[in-house]
mmCIF file with all atom_site columns, C-alpha atoms in Angstrom:
data_model
loop_
_atom_site.group_PDB
_atom_site.id
_atom_site.type_symbol
_atom_site.label_atom_id
_atom_site.label_alt_id
_atom_site.label_comp_id
_atom_site.label_asym_id
_atom_site.label_entity_id
_atom_site.label_seq_id
_atom_site.pdbx_PDB_ins_code
_atom_site.Cartn_x
_atom_site.Cartn_y
_atom_site.Cartn_z
_atom_site.occupancy
_atom_site.B_iso_or_equiv
_atom_site.pdbx_formal_charge
_atom_site.auth_seq_id
_atom_site.auth_comp_id
_atom_site.auth_asym_id
_atom_site.auth_atom_id
_atom_site.pdbx_PDB_model_num
ATOM 1   C CA . MET A 1 1   ? 84.502  101.317 75.352  1.00 49.00 ? 1   MET A CA 1
ATOM 2   C CA . MET A 1 2   ? 85.496  101.991 78.963  1.00 57.00 ? 2   MET A CA 1
ATOM 3   C CA . LEU A 1 3   ? 82.998  100.813 81.575  1.00 71.00 ? 3   LEU A CA 1
ATOM 4   C CA . ARG A 1 4   ? 82.201  103.375 84.244  1.00 88.00 ? 4   ARG A CA 1
ATOM 5   C CA . ARG A 1 5   ? 83.575  102.477 87.692  1.00 91.00 ? 5   ARG A CA 1
ATOM 6   C CA . VAL A 1 6   ? 83.217  104.000 91.150  1.00 93.00 ? 6   VAL A CA 1
ATOM 7   C CA . ARG A 1 7   ? 86.120  104.515 93.570  1.00 93.00 ? 7   ARG A CA 1
ATOM 8   C CA . VAL A 1 8   ? 85.235  102.950 96.918  1.00 94.00 ? 8   VAL A CA 1
ATOM 9   C CA . PHE A 1 9   ? 88.556  102.956 98.778  1.00 92.00 ? 9   PHE A CA 1
ATOM 10  C CA . SER A 1 10  ? 91.998  104.539 98.690  1.00 86.00 ? 10  SER A CA 1
ATOM 11  C CA . HIS A 1 11  ? 94.827  104.695 101.220 1.00 83.00 ? 11  HIS A CA 1
ATOM 12  C CA . PRO A 1 12  ? 98.559  105.459 101.132 1.00 79.00 ? 12  PRO A CA 1
ATOM 13  C CA . ASN A 1 13  ? 99.320  102.024 102.656 1.00 80.00 ? 13  ASN A CA 1
ATOM 14  C CA . SER A 1 14  ? 99.293  99.552  99.753  1.00 81.00 ? 14  SER A CA 1
ATOM 15  C CA . LEU A 1 15  ? 99.117  96.563  102.128 1.00 84.00 ? 15  LEU A CA 1
ATOM 16  C CA . LEU A 1 16  ? 95.898  97.930  103.579 1.00 86.00 ? 16  LEU A CA 1
ATOM 17  C CA . VAL A 1 17  ? 94.461  98.482  100.099 1.00 88.00 ? 17  VAL A CA 1
ATOM 18  C CA . GLY A 1 18  ? 95.408  94.906  99.209  1.00 89.00 ? 18  GLY A CA 1
ATOM 19  C CA . HIS A 1 19  ? 93.650  93.653  102.348 1.00 91.00 ? 19  HIS A CA 1
ATOM 20  C CA . VAL A 1 20  ? 90.449  95.525  101.493 1.00 93.00 ? 20  VAL A CA 1
ATOM 21  C CA . ARG A 1 21  ? 90.676  94.189  97.939  1.00 93.00 ? 21  ARG A CA 1
ATOM 22  C CA . ASN A 1 22  ? 90.823  90.651  99.352  1.00 93.00 ? 22  ASN A CA 1
ATOM 23  C CA . LEU A 1 23  ? 87.771  91.374  101.531 1.00 93.00 ? 23  LEU A CA 1
ATOM 24  C CA . LEU A 1 24  ? 85.783  92.651  98.560  1.00 95.00 ? 24  LEU A CA 1
ATOM 25  C CA . GLU A 1 25  ? 86.740  89.799  96.274  1.00 93.00 ? 25  GLU A CA 1
ATOM 26  C CA . GLY A 1 26  ? 86.078  87.292  99.079  1.00 91.00 ? 26  GLY A CA 1
ATOM 27  C CA . ALA A 1 27  ? 82.570  88.748  99.303  1.00 92.00 ? 27  ALA A CA 1
ATOM 28  C CA . GLY A 1 28  ? 82.102  88.193  95.553  1.00 94.00 ? 28  GLY A CA 1
ATOM 29  C CA . ILE A 1 29  ? 82.633  91.829  94.542  1.00 95.00 ? 29  ILE A CA 1
ATOM 30  C CA . PRO A 1 30  ? 85.108  92.175  91.653  1.00 94.00 ? 30  PRO A CA 1
ATOM 31  C CA . CYS A 1 31  ? 87.251  95.297  91.826  1.00 94.00 ? 31  CYS A CA 1
ATOM 32  C CA . ASP A 1 32  ? 89.950  97.096  89.890  1.00 92.00 ? 32  ASP A CA 1
ATOM 33  C CA . LEU A 1 33  ? 93.164  98.112  91.616  1.00 89.00 ? 33  LEU A CA 1
ATOM 34  C CA . ARG A 1 34  ? 94.590  101.402 90.361  1.00 86.00 ? 34  ARG A CA 1
ATOM 35  C CA . ASN A 1 35  ? 97.733  103.426 91.162  1.00 81.00 ? 35  ASN A CA 1
ATOM 36  C CA . TRP A 1 36  ? 99.412  100.390 92.770  1.00 71.00 ? 36  TRP A CA 1
ATOM 37  C CA . ILE A 1 37  ? 102.884 101.370 91.548  1.00 63.00 ? 37  ILE A CA 1
ATOM 38  C CA . LEU A 1 38  ? 102.625 105.181 91.497  1.00 55.00 ? 38  LEU A CA 1
ATOM 39  C CA . ALA A 1 39  ? 104.363 105.645 94.880  1.00 54.00 ? 39  ALA A CA 1
ATOM 40  C CA . GLY A 1 40  ? 107.619 106.194 92.973  1.00 53.00 ? 40  GLY A CA 1
ATOM 41  C CA . GLY A 1 41  ? 106.038 109.248 91.368  1.00 51.00 ? 41  GLY A CA 1
ATOM 42  C CA . MET A 1 42  ? 105.572 111.094 94.659  1.00 52.00 ? 42  MET A CA 1
ATOM 43  C CA . GLY A 1 43  ? 107.419 114.356 94.567  1.00 54.00 ? 43  GLY A CA 1
ATOM 44  C CA . ASP A 1 44  ? 106.644 114.939 90.913  1.00 55.00 ? 44  ASP A CA 1
ATOM 45  C CA . LEU A 1 45  ? 102.991 114.080 91.578  1.00 54.00 ? 45  LEU A CA 1
ATOM 46  C CA . ALA A 1 46  ? 100.867 115.037 94.571  1.00 56.00 ? 46  ALA A CA 1
ATOM 47  C CA . PRO A 1 47  ? 100.854 112.245 97.202  1.00 53.00 ? 47  PRO A CA 1
ATOM 48  C CA . ILE A 1 48  ? 97.069  111.970 97.069  1.00 55.00 ? 48  ILE A CA 1
ATOM 49  C CA . ASP A 1 49  ? 97.290  111.289 93.311  1.00 60.00 ? 49  ASP A CA 1
ATOM 50  C CA . CYS A 1 50  ? 99.615  108.343 94.006  1.00 65.00 ? 50  CYS A CA 1
ATOM 51  C CA . GLU A 1 51  ? 97.469  106.472 96.549  1.00 82.00 ? 51  GLU A CA 1
ATOM 52  C CA . PRO A 1 52  ? 96.389  102.968 95.538  1.00 86.00 ? 52  PRO A CA 1
ATOM 53  C CA . GLU A 1 53  ? 92.639  102.870 94.872  1.00 90.00 ? 53  GLU A CA 1
ATOM 54  C CA . LEU A 1 54  ? 89.896  100.261 94.565  1.00 94.00 ? 54  LEU A CA 1
ATOM 55  C CA . TRP A 1 55  ? 87.164  100.753 91.971  1.00 94.00 ? 55  TRP A CA 1
ATOM 56  C CA . VAL A 1 56  ? 83.967  98.715  91.467  1.00 96.00 ? 56  VAL A CA 1
ATOM 57  C CA . MET A 1 57  ? 81.053  98.663  89.063  1.00 95.00 ? 57  MET A CA 1
ATOM 58  C CA . PRO A 1 58  ? 78.229  101.041 90.067  1.00 94.00 ? 58  PRO A CA 1
ATOM 59  C CA . GLU A 1 59  ? 75.869  98.145  90.797  1.00 94.00 ? 59  GLU A CA 1
ATOM 60  C CA . ASP A 1 60  ? 78.410  96.758  93.329  1.00 95.00 ? 60  ASP A CA 1
ATOM 61  C CA . GLU A 1 61  ? 79.086  100.064 95.093  1.00 94.00 ? 61  GLU A CA 1
ATOM 62  C CA . ALA A 1 62  ? 76.531  99.711  97.900  1.00 94.00 ? 62  ALA A CA 1
ATOM 63  C CA . ARG A 1 63  ? 77.647  96.168  98.788  1.00 94.00 ? 63  ARG A CA 1
ATOM 64  C CA . ALA A 1 64  ? 81.322  97.188  98.618  1.00 95.00 ? 64  ALA A CA 1
ATOM 65  C CA . ARG A 1 65  ? 80.718  100.080 101.000 1.00 93.00 ? 65  ARG A CA 1
ATOM 66  C CA . VAL A 1 66  ? 78.952  97.716  103.429 1.00 92.00 ? 66  VAL A CA 1
ATOM 67  C CA . VAL A 1 67  ? 81.971  95.376  103.417 1.00 92.00 ? 67  VAL A CA 1
ATOM 68  C CA . ILE A 1 68  ? 84.383  98.283  103.921 1.00 91.00 ? 68  ILE A CA 1
ATOM 69  C CA . ASP A 1 69  ? 82.271  99.835  106.693 1.00 88.00 ? 69  ASP A CA 1
ATOM 70  C CA . GLN A 1 70  ? 82.003  96.488  108.485 1.00 87.00 ? 70  GLN A CA 1
ATOM 71  C CA . TRP A 1 71  ? 85.745  96.041  108.246 1.00 86.00 ? 71  TRP A CA 1
ATOM 72  C CA . ARG A 1 72  ? 86.343  99.558  109.608 1.00 84.00 ? 72  ARG A CA 1
ATOM 73  C CA . GLN A 1 73  ? 83.953  98.962  112.500 1.00 78.00 ? 73  GLN A CA 1
ATOM 74  C CA . GLY A 1 74  ? 85.323  95.503  113.180 1.00 71.00 ? 74  GLY A CA 1
ATOM 75  C CA . ALA A 1 75  ? 81.813  94.102  112.872 1.00 46.00 ? 75  ALA A CA 1
ATOM 76  C CA . GLU A 1 76  ? 80.889  90.582  111.899 1.00 46.00 ? 76  GLU A CA 1
ATOM 77  C CA . ALA A 1 77  ? 78.002  90.440  109.469 1.00 45.00 ? 77  ALA A CA 1
ATOM 78  C CA . VAL A 1 78  ? 76.653  88.711  106.396 1.00 42.00 ? 78  VAL A CA 1
ATOM 79  C CA . VAL A 1 79  ? 77.276  90.691  103.197 1.00 45.00 ? 79  VAL A CA 1
ATOM 80  C CA . SER A 1 80  ? 74.612  89.040  101.088 1.00 47.00 ? 80  SER A CA 1
ATOM 81  C CA . PRO A 1 81  ? 72.468  85.903  101.197 1.00 49.00 ? 81  PRO A CA 1
ATOM 82  C CA . GLY A 1 82  ? 74.680  82.871  100.808 1.00 48.00 ? 82  GLY A CA 1
ATOM 83  C CA . ALA A 1 83  ? 77.916  84.843  101.268 1.00 50.00 ? 83  ALA A CA 1
ATOM 84  C CA . ARG A 1 84  ? 80.478  83.738  103.802 1.00 48.00 ? 84  ARG A CA 1
ATOM 85  C CA . LEU A 1 85  ? 80.567  85.474  107.160 1.00 47.00 ? 85  LEU A CA 1
ATOM 86  C CA . LEU A 1 86  ? 83.281  88.078  107.615 1.00 52.00 ? 86  LEU A CA 1
ATOM 87  C CA . ARG A 1 87  ? 84.822  86.750  110.808 1.00 64.00 ? 87  ARG A CA 1
ATOM 88  C CA . GLY A 1 88  ? 87.956  87.851  112.504 1.00 72.00 ? 88  GLY A CA 1
ATOM 89  C CA . TRP A 1 89  ? 89.659  89.058  115.634 1.00 76.00 ? 89  TRP A CA 1
ATOM 90  C CA . ARG A 1 90  ? 91.007  92.325  116.983 1.00 77.00 ? 90  ARG A CA 1
ATOM 91  C CA . CYS A 1 91  ? 94.561  92.491  118.336 1.00 79.00 ? 91  CYS A CA 1
ATOM 92  C CA . GLN A 1 92  ? 94.501  93.155  122.083 1.00 81.00 ? 92  GLN A CA 1
ATOM 93  C CA . HIS A 1 93  ? 97.716  95.176  121.849 1.00 78.00 ? 93  HIS A CA 1
ATOM 94  C CA . CYS A 1 94  ? 97.314  97.528  118.862 1.00 74.00 ? 94  CYS A CA 1
ATOM 95  C CA . GLY A 1 95  ? 93.627  97.127  117.950 1.00 73.00 ? 95  GLY A CA 1
ATOM 96  C CA . GLU A 1 96  ? 94.278  95.977  114.357 1.00 76.00 ? 96  GLU A CA 1
ATOM 97  C CA . TRP A 1 97  ? 91.491  93.871  112.780 1.00 73.00 ? 97  TRP A CA 1
ATOM 98  C CA . HIS A 1 98  ? 92.388  90.515  111.160 1.00 76.00 ? 98  HIS A CA 1
ATOM 99  C CA . ASP A 1 99  ? 90.498  87.880  109.198 1.00 73.00 ? 99  ASP A CA 1
ATOM 100 C CA . ASP A 1 100 ? 89.835  84.690  111.120 1.00 73.00 ? 100 ASP A CA 1
ATOM 101 C CA . HIS A 1 101 ? 92.532  82.659  109.356 1.00 75.00 ? 101 HIS A CA 1
ATOM 102 C CA . PHE A 1 102 ? 95.424  84.834  110.661 1.00 80.00 ? 102 PHE A CA 1
ATOM 103 C CA . ASP A 1 103 ? 97.074  83.757  113.930 1.00 84.00 ? 103 ASP A CA 1
ATOM 104 C CA . THR A 1 104 ? 99.532  86.647  114.313 1.00 86.00 ? 104 THR A CA 1
ATOM 105 C CA . CYS A 1 105 ? 98.937  90.405  114.152 1.00 81.00 ? 105 CYS A CA 1
ATOM 106 C CA . TRP A 1 106 ? 100.632 91.799  111.059 1.00 77.00 ? 106 TRP A CA 1
ATOM 107 C CA . GLN A 1 107 ? 100.895 95.229  112.730 1.00 74.00 ? 107 GLN A CA 1
ATOM 108 C CA . CYS A 1 108 ? 102.633 94.397  116.028 1.00 80.00 ? 108 CYS A CA 1
ATOM 109 C CA . GLY A 1 109 ? 103.358 90.647  115.899 1.00 84.00 ? 109 GLY A CA 1
ATOM 110 C CA . LEU A 1 110 ? 101.226 89.644  118.894 1.00 85.00 ? 110 LEU A CA 1
ATOM 111 C CA . GLU A 1 111 ? 99.862  86.112  118.749 1.00 87.00 ? 111 GLU A CA 1
ATOM 112 C CA . ARG A 1 112 ? 96.092  85.661  118.458 1.00 85.00 ? 112 ARG A CA 1
ATOM 113 C CA . PRO A 1 113 ? 94.504  85.065  121.874 1.00 81.00 ? 113 PRO A CA 1
ATOM 114 C CA . ASP A 1 114 ? 92.835  81.750  122.622 1.00 77.00 ? 114 ASP A CA 1
ATOM 115 C CA . PRO A 1 115 ? 89.027  81.908  122.252 1.00 64.00 ? 115 PRO A CA 1
#
């Protein structure tokens, strides 16, 4: 029997999808990654059908959307009681958001500024 899942994120950039997957799993939200290797099918398949996607259980959807929205807004907030804080920094050059443990912007290569 297949358990029902809800798609919470998709994007043509697989690195970005992988980053969001790490955010969700770091917040204690298990997710399924789908279409990870379908990029080779573009041309025969519509590009939107080949985008990597993240799916979660229905009971995790609301929390997953909070994590994704916070990431998109660059906000720092607690996801749930006892969860770790989502901390990070925004690149001063390109505006890309990074988790706190990264010291170099993956987008443009600029070093993290001193606090």
